[in-house]
Amino acid sequence: MVLKSICERIIGATCSSKSSVETIDNSQVPASLKVGSGESKYPNTSLWSGFFPSGVLVSETHSEPSPSEKKAVYFGNSGWAAAVWKVVNSGSMRRFQERVLGTGRTEISSSDGDIWLLGVCHNISQQESTANVDTRNEFAAFEQDFSSKILVTYRKGFDAIGDSKYTSDVNWGCMFRSSQMLVAQALLFHKLGRSWRKNIDKPLDKEYIEILQSFGDSEASAFSIHNLLQAGKDYGLAVGSWVGPYAMCRTWEVLARNQRETDNLAEQPLPMAIYVVSGDEDGERGGAPVVCIEDASKRCSDFSRGKLVWTPLLLLVPLVLGLDKINPRYIPLLQSIFKFPQSLGILGGKPGASTYLIGVQGDKALYLDPHEVQQVVNINGESQETSTSSYHSNVIRHIPLDSIDPSLAIGFYCRDKDDFDDFCSRASKLAEESNGAPLFTVAQSWRFLSQTASNNGPGGNLGFQDDDSVDMDVANEAGNNEDDWQLL
């Protein structure tokens, strides 16, 4: 009843009881909010069910749902459903979330250690014996780095998606937005470098504007939610439905391939190959994913239509690191991922609410939150500084690493072959330190991997050296951890 009273106060402050029900366009309400939609049998009931009155039941699943098993909310009263949807679509959405779920913590303390943000260490934990001004300067540098990362959030008021009447992705598009943020950082690193910072005192870079334009909310923008939905149909993507990390990664692979078939090579919106790393050669089963060097080389060759031996490469590694919660043994490995110079962070967050994790401080993950509802913007106009401000945030939120959803995806950007070799070396060393349960492993080829596994026999360790003599030990034990590795 507490939640109901909160909702009523919010609704009363934003709209009249009459208009909140009667002006709702039912076609705009996500399928998960419509009365009587979807299935009603779920193994896990969320904390919401303890708050909502008897007329409302909220259930969710923490693994990637099938097209027929999306995040569902069932309302016993259509007027109440419409009223809640009015809140969701209003400017009170953030206040509503904070009152019910609590705010993401924003305090950062130097006593908690240094911060790693997408491969860059910010030494904010310097001893007091050194000048305090150094610590302040370092923290200011961290804040500028954080606020320069591109934020993509829920939008409302864009052109309808396909044949639907949806003009907003509120309450269902957070994974789309999180993935857009990851790819946006890859484009920033590729075109402007990791050291680039948004400076309000200088004219905006042309490349930066072009990147933001590619994530606009219309079919004309290469990486819009409209085009992602179209590309991901074979993976169950549908308007108004939630999607998991694996399907999202595969969707980006399809979208990039479709654009490569229609656009001039020199003018492609995504000037890099995409490699979705999987657990076996067929690419669809679980087990510790294997970064196969031959596969990566083939992706680069295909991307350049055989003209180049190697090209810039975006690696996406979807993982399932537990059942209801993440297995604690993977936490140190996830912390190390943010130290890779190639790091693009993690698509993850809380169960059922995707965020974009971009940094780590001790046992805390720093993230950008896509759940703020903003009006669609057009950055082609003259007032670009105003319109681009909605793509950044200086609010530093964090959550405990052990509370993130076990279903996630890690991203890496390798500028060239030397950068990829450095990535493989770091990944192999991390796998060696994993006590037989790596996040992923590295192999020269699937054939070599199979031969080595056969020679070593069950339970043996796999190791090899590539042509550049980079030591890449592969532990095959992870593929046998049936309790933790699920079908992706």
Coordinates of C-alpha atoms in Angstrom, one line a residue, residues 26-419:
N26 CA -3.2 1.5 -25.6
S27 CA -1.0 0.8 -28.7
Q28 CA 1.8 2.8 -27.0
V29 CA 1.8 0.7 -23.9
P30 CA 4.5 -2.1 -24.1
A31 CA 3.2 -5.6 -24.4
S32 CA 4.5 -6.3 -21.0
L33 CA 2.1 -3.7 -19.5
K34 CA -1.1 -4.6 -21.3
V35 CA -3.9 -6.4 -19.5
G36 CA -3.9 -10.1 -20.0
S37 CA -0.8 -10.1 -22.2
G38 CA 1.9 -12.8 -22.2
E39 CA 2.5 -15.8 -20.0
S40 CA 1.8 -15.7 -16.2
K41 CA 4.1 -18.4 -15.0
Y42 CA 7.6 -17.4 -13.9
P43 CA 9.9 -19.1 -11.5
N44 CA 11.1 -15.9 -9.8
T45 CA 8.9 -13.2 -8.3
S46 CA 10.6 -9.9 -7.8
L47 CA 10.5 -7.6 -4.9
W48 CA 7.8 -5.6 -6.6
S49 CA 5.1 -8.2 -5.7
G50 CA 5.6 -7.3 -2.0
F51 CA 4.8 -3.7 -2.7
F52 CA 1.9 -3.6 -5.2
P53 CA -1.7 -4.0 -4.0
S54 CA -3.6 -7.2 -4.7
G55 CA -4.7 -5.9 -8.1
V56 CA -1.1 -5.8 -9.4
L57 CA 1.4 -8.6 -9.8
V58 CA 4.9 -8.0 -11.2
S59 CA 7.1 -10.9 -12.2
E60 CA 10.5 -11.1 -13.9
T61 CA 13.0 -13.5 -15.1
H62 CA 16.7 -13.0 -14.7
S63 CA 17.9 -15.0 -17.7
E64 CA 17.4 -13.9 -21.3
P65 CA 13.8 -14.4 -22.1
S66 CA 12.5 -16.1 -25.2
P67 CA 10.1 -14.0 -27.5
S68 CA 7.2 -15.5 -25.6
E69 CA 8.7 -14.9 -22.1
K70 CA 9.4 -11.2 -21.8
K71 CA 9.5 -9.2 -18.6
A72 CA 5.8 -9.1 -17.7
V73 CA 3.6 -6.9 -15.5
Y74 CA 0.0 -7.9 -15.0
F75 CA -2.6 -5.4 -13.9
G76 CA -6.0 -6.4 -12.6
N77 CA -7.4 -3.0 -13.5
S78 CA -6.9 -1.3 -16.9
G79 CA -7.4 2.1 -15.4
W80 CA -4.6 1.5 -12.9
A81 CA -2.4 0.2 -15.7
A82 CA -3.0 3.3 -17.7
A83 CA -2.3 5.5 -14.7
V84 CA 1.0 3.8 -14.0
W85 CA 2.0 4.0 -17.7
K86 CA 1.2 7.7 -17.6
V87 CA 3.8 8.0 -14.7
V88 CA 6.3 5.9 -16.7
N89 CA 5.9 8.2 -19.7
S90 CA 6.1 11.4 -17.7
G91 CA 8.9 13.5 -16.3
S92 CA 8.2 11.8 -12.9
M93 CA 9.7 8.5 -14.0
R94 CA 13.1 9.1 -12.4
R95 CA 11.5 10.3 -9.1
F96 CA 9.2 7.3 -9.1
Q97 CA 12.1 4.9 -9.6
E98 CA 14.1 6.5 -6.8
R99 CA 11.3 6.4 -4.4
V100 CA 10.6 2.7 -5.0
L101 CA 14.0 1.2 -6.0
G102 CA 16.3 3.6 -4.3
T103 CA 18.8 5.9 -6.0
G104 CA 22.0 4.6 -7.5
R105 CA 24.8 5.6 -5.2
T106 CA 26.8 8.6 -6.3
E107 CA 29.4 9.2 -3.7
I108 CA 33.0 8.4 -4.6
S109 CA 35.7 8.2 -1.9
S110 CA 39.4 8.3 -2.4
S111 CA 39.7 5.8 0.5
D112 CA 38.1 3.1 -1.7
G113 CA 41.1 3.0 -4.0
D114 CA 41.9 4.1 -7.5
I115 CA 39.3 4.1 -10.3
W116 CA 39.8 2.2 -13.6
L117 CA 37.6 3.7 -16.3
L118 CA 37.7 1.8 -19.7
G119 CA 41.4 1.0 -19.5
V120 CA 42.6 4.3 -17.8
C121 CA 43.6 4.4 -14.2
H122 CA 42.7 7.5 -12.2
N123 CA 44.9 7.7 -9.1
I124 CA 42.5 9.4 -6.7
S125 CA 43.7 7.4 -3.7
Q126 CA 47.1 9.1 -3.4
Q127 CA 48.5 9.3 0.1
E128 CA 47.8 12.5 2.1
S129 CA 51.6 13.0 2.4
T130 CA 51.5 14.0 -1.3
A131 CA 49.9 17.4 -2.0
N132 CA 46.1 17.3 -1.6
V133 CA 45.9 19.4 -4.8
D134 CA 47.2 16.4 -6.7
T135 CA 44.3 14.3 -5.5
R136 CA 41.8 17.0 -6.4
N137 CA 43.3 17.4 -9.8
E138 CA 43.2 13.7 -10.4
F139 CA 39.5 13.5 -9.3
A140 CA 38.7 16.4 -11.6
A141 CA 40.4 14.5 -14.5
F142 CA 38.3 11.5 -13.6
E143 CA 35.1 13.5 -13.6
Q144 CA 35.9 15.0 -17.0
D145 CA 36.7 11.5 -18.4
F146 CA 33.4 10.1 -17.0
S147 CA 31.3 13.0 -18.3
S148 CA 32.9 12.7 -21.7
K149 CA 31.5 9.2 -22.2
I150 CA 28.4 9.2 -24.5
L151 CA 25.1 8.6 -22.6
V152 CA 22.1 7.2 -24.5
T153 CA 18.8 7.0 -22.6
Y154 CA 15.1 6.4 -23.1
R155 CA 13.6 8.8 -25.6
K156 CA 10.1 9.9 -26.3
G157 CA 8.6 11.7 -29.2
F158 CA 10.5 10.0 -32.1
D159 CA 9.0 8.7 -35.3
A160 CA 6.9 5.6 -34.9
I161 CA 8.9 2.4 -35.1
G162 CA 8.0 0.4 -38.2
D163 CA 4.3 -0.3 -38.5
S164 CA 3.7 0.1 -34.7
K165 CA 2.5 3.2 -33.0
Y166 CA 5.5 3.3 -30.6
T167 CA 7.1 6.7 -30.3
S168 CA 9.0 5.9 -27.1
D169 CA 11.1 3.0 -25.8
V170 CA 10.3 3.8 -22.1
N171 CA 10.3 0.7 -19.9
W172 CA 11.6 -1.8 -22.5
G173 CA 14.6 -0.3 -24.4
C174 CA 17.3 -0.2 -21.8
M175 CA 19.4 -3.0 -23.3
F176 CA 19.2 -1.3 -26.7
R177 CA 20.4 2.0 -25.2
S178 CA 23.2 0.2 -23.2
S179 CA 24.5 -1.4 -26.3
Q180 CA 24.3 1.9 -28.2
M181 CA 26.5 3.4 -25.5
L182 CA 29.1 0.7 -25.9
V183 CA 29.3 1.0 -29.7
A184 CA 29.4 4.8 -29.3
Q185 CA 32.5 4.6 -27.1
A186 CA 34.1 2.3 -29.7
L187 CA 33.5 4.9 -32.4
L188 CA 34.8 7.7 -30.1
F189 CA 38.0 5.7 -29.5
H190 CA 38.4 4.9 -33.2
K191 CA 37.8 8.4 -34.5
L192 CA 39.0 10.7 -31.7
G193 CA 41.2 8.5 -29.5
R194 CA 40.9 7.4 -25.9
S195 CA 42.2 10.7 -24.6
W196 CA 39.4 12.7 -26.2
R197 CA 37.4 14.9 -23.8
K198 CA 34.3 17.0 -24.4
N199 CA 35.3 20.6 -23.9
I200 CA 32.5 23.2 -23.7
D201 CA 35.0 26.0 -24.3
K202 CA 35.9 24.7 -27.8
P203 CA 33.9 24.0 -30.9
L204 CA 32.5 20.5 -31.1
D205 CA 34.5 18.0 -33.2
K206 CA 32.9 17.1 -36.5
E207 CA 33.6 13.4 -35.8
Y208 CA 31.8 13.7 -32.5
I209 CA 28.7 15.2 -34.0
E210 CA 28.7 12.5 -36.7
I211 CA 28.8 9.8 -34.1
L212 CA 25.8 11.2 -32.2
Q213 CA 23.9 11.6 -35.4
S214 CA 24.4 7.9 -36.2
F215 CA 22.5 7.1 -32.9
G216 CA 19.5 9.4 -33.6
D217 CA 16.0 8.0 -33.2
S218 CA 14.9 7.5 -36.8
E219 CA 15.4 5.1 -39.6
A220 CA 17.8 7.6 -41.2
S221 CA 20.3 7.1 -38.4
A222 CA 22.5 4.1 -38.9
F223 CA 22.4 2.8 -35.3
S224 CA 18.9 3.9 -34.3
I225 CA 16.6 1.7 -32.2
H226 CA 14.5 1.5 -35.3
N227 CA 17.2 -0.2 -37.3
L228 CA 18.4 -2.4 -34.5
L229 CA 14.9 -3.8 -34.1
Q230 CA 14.7 -4.6 -37.8
A231 CA 18.1 -6.3 -37.8
G232 CA 17.3 -8.4 -34.7
K233 CA 14.1 -10.0 -35.8
D234 CA 15.7 -13.4 -36.2
Y235 CA 16.8 -13.2 -32.6
G236 CA 13.4 -12.4 -31.2
L237 CA 13.7 -8.6 -31.0
A238 CA 10.3 -6.9 -31.1
V239 CA 8.9 -3.5 -30.3
G240 CA 7.9 -3.2 -26.7
S241 CA 9.8 -6.3 -25.6
W242 CA 12.9 -6.8 -23.5
V243 CA 16.1 -8.4 -25.0
G244 CA 19.1 -10.0 -23.4
P245 CA 22.8 -9.4 -24.0
Y246 CA 23.4 -12.4 -26.4
A247 CA 20.7 -11.5 -28.8
M248 CA 21.8 -7.8 -28.6
C249 CA 25.3 -8.7 -29.6
R250 CA 24.2 -10.8 -32.5
T251 CA 21.9 -8.0 -33.6
W252 CA 24.8 -5.6 -33.9
E253 CA 26.6 -8.2 -36.0
V254 CA 23.6 -8.5 -38.4
L255 CA 23.2 -4.7 -38.6
A256 CA 26.8 -4.2 -39.4
R257 CA 26.7 -6.9 -42.1
N258 CA 23.6 -5.5 -43.7
Q259 CA 25.2 -2.0 -43.9
R260 CA 28.4 -3.5 -45.3
E261 CA 26.4 -5.0 -48.2
T262 CA 24.7 -1.7 -49.1
D263 CA 27.2 1.0 -48.3
N264 CA 30.5 2.0 -49.8
L265 CA 33.4 0.5 -47.8
A266 CA 35.1 3.8 -47.3
E267 CA 32.0 5.4 -45.9
Q268 CA 30.6 2.7 -43.6
P269 CA 29.0 4.0 -40.4
L270 CA 30.8 1.4 -38.4
P271 CA 34.4 1.4 -39.7
M272 CA 35.4 -1.8 -37.9
A273 CA 34.8 -5.6 -38.1
I274 CA 32.5 -7.2 -35.4
Y275 CA 33.4 -10.5 -33.8
V276 CA 30.9 -12.0 -31.4
V277 CA 32.9 -14.5 -29.4
S278 CA 31.1 -17.8 -28.6
G279 CA 31.7 -21.0 -26.8
D280 CA 32.2 -23.4 -29.7
E281 CA 32.9 -23.3 -33.5
D282 CA 29.2 -23.3 -34.3
G283 CA 28.8 -20.2 -32.2
E284 CA 25.5 -21.0 -30.4
R285 CA 26.4 -23.1 -27.3
G286 CA 27.6 -22.2 -23.9
G287 CA 30.9 -22.9 -22.2
A288 CA 33.8 -20.6 -21.8
P289 CA 33.9 -18.5 -25.0
V290 CA 37.0 -18.8 -27.1
V291 CA 38.6 -15.9 -28.9
C292 CA 39.8 -17.7 -32.0
I293 CA 42.6 -15.8 -33.8
E294 CA 41.8 -17.3 -37.1
D295 CA 38.1 -16.3 -36.7
A296 CA 39.1 -12.7 -35.8
S297 CA 41.4 -12.6 -38.9
K298 CA 38.5 -13.8 -41.1
R299 CA 36.1 -11.2 -39.7
C300 CA 38.7 -8.5 -40.7
S301 CA 39.2 -10.0 -44.2
D302 CA 35.4 -10.2 -44.8
F303 CA 34.9 -6.6 -43.5
S304 CA 37.5 -5.3 -46.0
R305 CA 36.3 -7.6 -48.8
G306 CA 39.7 -9.3 -48.9
K307 CA 41.6 -6.0 -49.4
L308 CA 43.2 -5.9 -46.0
V309 CA 44.9 -8.5 -43.7
W310 CA 43.7 -6.7 -40.6
T311 CA 41.2 -4.0 -39.7
P312 CA 39.9 -2.3 -36.5
L313 CA 37.9 -4.9 -34.6
L314 CA 35.0 -4.7 -32.1
L315 CA 34.9 -7.9 -29.9
L316 CA 31.6 -8.7 -28.1
V317 CA 31.7 -11.5 -25.5
P318 CA 28.3 -12.5 -24.2
L319 CA 28.5 -14.5 -20.9
V320 CA 26.3 -16.1 -18.3
L321 CA 28.2 -16.2 -15.0
G322 CA 25.8 -17.9 -12.7
L323 CA 22.1 -18.6 -12.2
D324 CA 20.2 -16.2 -10.0
K325 CA 23.3 -14.2 -9.2
I326 CA 26.8 -13.9 -10.4
N327 CA 29.3 -16.5 -9.1
P328 CA 31.8 -14.7 -6.7
R329 CA 34.8 -16.3 -8.4
Y330 CA 34.3 -14.2 -11.5
I331 CA 34.3 -10.9 -9.6
P332 CA 38.1 -10.4 -9.7
L333 CA 38.2 -11.3 -13.4
L334 CA 35.5 -8.7 -14.2
Q335 CA 37.5 -6.1 -12.2
S336 CA 40.6 -6.9 -14.3
I337 CA 38.7 -6.4 -17.5
F338 CA 38.4 -2.7 -16.9
K339 CA 42.2 -2.5 -16.8
F340 CA 42.6 -3.7 -20.4
P341 CA 43.5 -0.8 -22.7
Q342 CA 41.0 -2.2 -25.2
S343 CA 38.2 -2.2 -22.6
L344 CA 34.7 -1.0 -23.7
G345 CA 33.0 -2.0 -20.5
I346 CA 30.1 -4.3 -19.9
L347 CA 26.4 -4.5 -20.9
G348 CA 24.9 -5.5 -17.7
G349 CA 23.5 -4.0 -14.5
K350 CA 20.7 -5.1 -12.2
P351 CA 18.5 -8.1 -13.1
G352 CA 15.9 -6.9 -15.5
A353 CA 17.3 -3.3 -15.8
S354 CA 20.3 -3.0 -18.1
T355 CA 22.9 -0.4 -17.6
Y356 CA 26.3 0.3 -19.2
L357 CA 29.2 -0.5 -16.8
I358 CA 32.2 1.6 -17.7
G359 CA 34.5 1.5 -14.6
V360 CA 35.4 -0.1 -11.3
Q361 CA 36.6 1.1 -7.9
G362 CA 37.3 -1.8 -5.6
D363 CA 34.2 -3.9 -5.5
K364 CA 32.0 -1.2 -7.0
A365 CA 31.0 -0.9 -10.7
L366 CA 30.5 2.6 -12.1
Y367 CA 27.8 2.9 -14.7
L368 CA 25.8 5.1 -17.1
D369 CA 22.1 4.7 -16.6
P370 CA 19.8 4.7 -19.7
H371 CA 16.6 4.8 -17.7
E372 CA 16.1 8.6 -17.7
V373 CA 13.4 9.6 -20.1
Q374 CA 14.4 12.5 -22.4
Q375 CA 12.7 14.2 -25.3
V376 CA 14.1 13.2 -28.7
V377 CA 16.6 15.7 -30.0
N378 CA 17.9 16.7 -33.4
I379 CA 21.5 17.7 -33.4
N380 CA 21.5 18.9 -36.9
G381 CA 20.3 22.3 -35.8
E382 CA 22.3 25.4 -34.9
S383 CA 22.1 24.9 -31.1
Q384 CA 24.3 21.8 -31.0
E385 CA 25.7 22.4 -27.6
T386 CA 22.3 22.4 -26.1
S387 CA 21.2 19.3 -27.9
T388 CA 24.3 17.3 -27.2
S389 CA 24.2 17.9 -23.5
S390 CA 21.5 15.2 -23.2
Y391 CA 24.1 12.7 -24.4
H392 CA 26.3 13.2 -21.3
S393 CA 26.0 13.0 -17.5
N394 CA 28.2 14.0 -14.6
V395 CA 26.2 11.9 -12.1
I396 CA 28.5 9.1 -11.1
R397 CA 26.5 6.1 -10.1
H398 CA 27.8 2.8 -8.9
I399 CA 26.5 -0.6 -7.7
P400 CA 28.3 -3.6 -6.1
L401 CA 29.8 -5.9 -8.7
D402 CA 28.4 -8.9 -6.9
S403 CA 24.8 -7.6 -7.4
I404 CA 24.9 -7.3 -11.2
D405 CA 22.9 -9.6 -13.4
P406 CA 24.9 -12.8 -14.3
S407 CA 23.8 -12.4 -17.9
L408 CA 26.1 -9.8 -19.5
A409 CA 28.3 -9.0 -22.4
I410 CA 31.9 -7.6 -22.4
G411 CA 33.2 -5.3 -25.2
F412 CA 36.7 -4.6 -26.5
Y413 CA 38.0 -2.4 -29.3
C414 CA 41.3 -3.3 -31.0
R415 CA 42.6 -0.6 -33.3
D416 CA 45.1 -2.8 -35.2
K417 CA 46.9 -6.2 -35.2
D418 CA 49.4 -5.1 -32.6
D419 CA 46.6 -3.9 -30.3

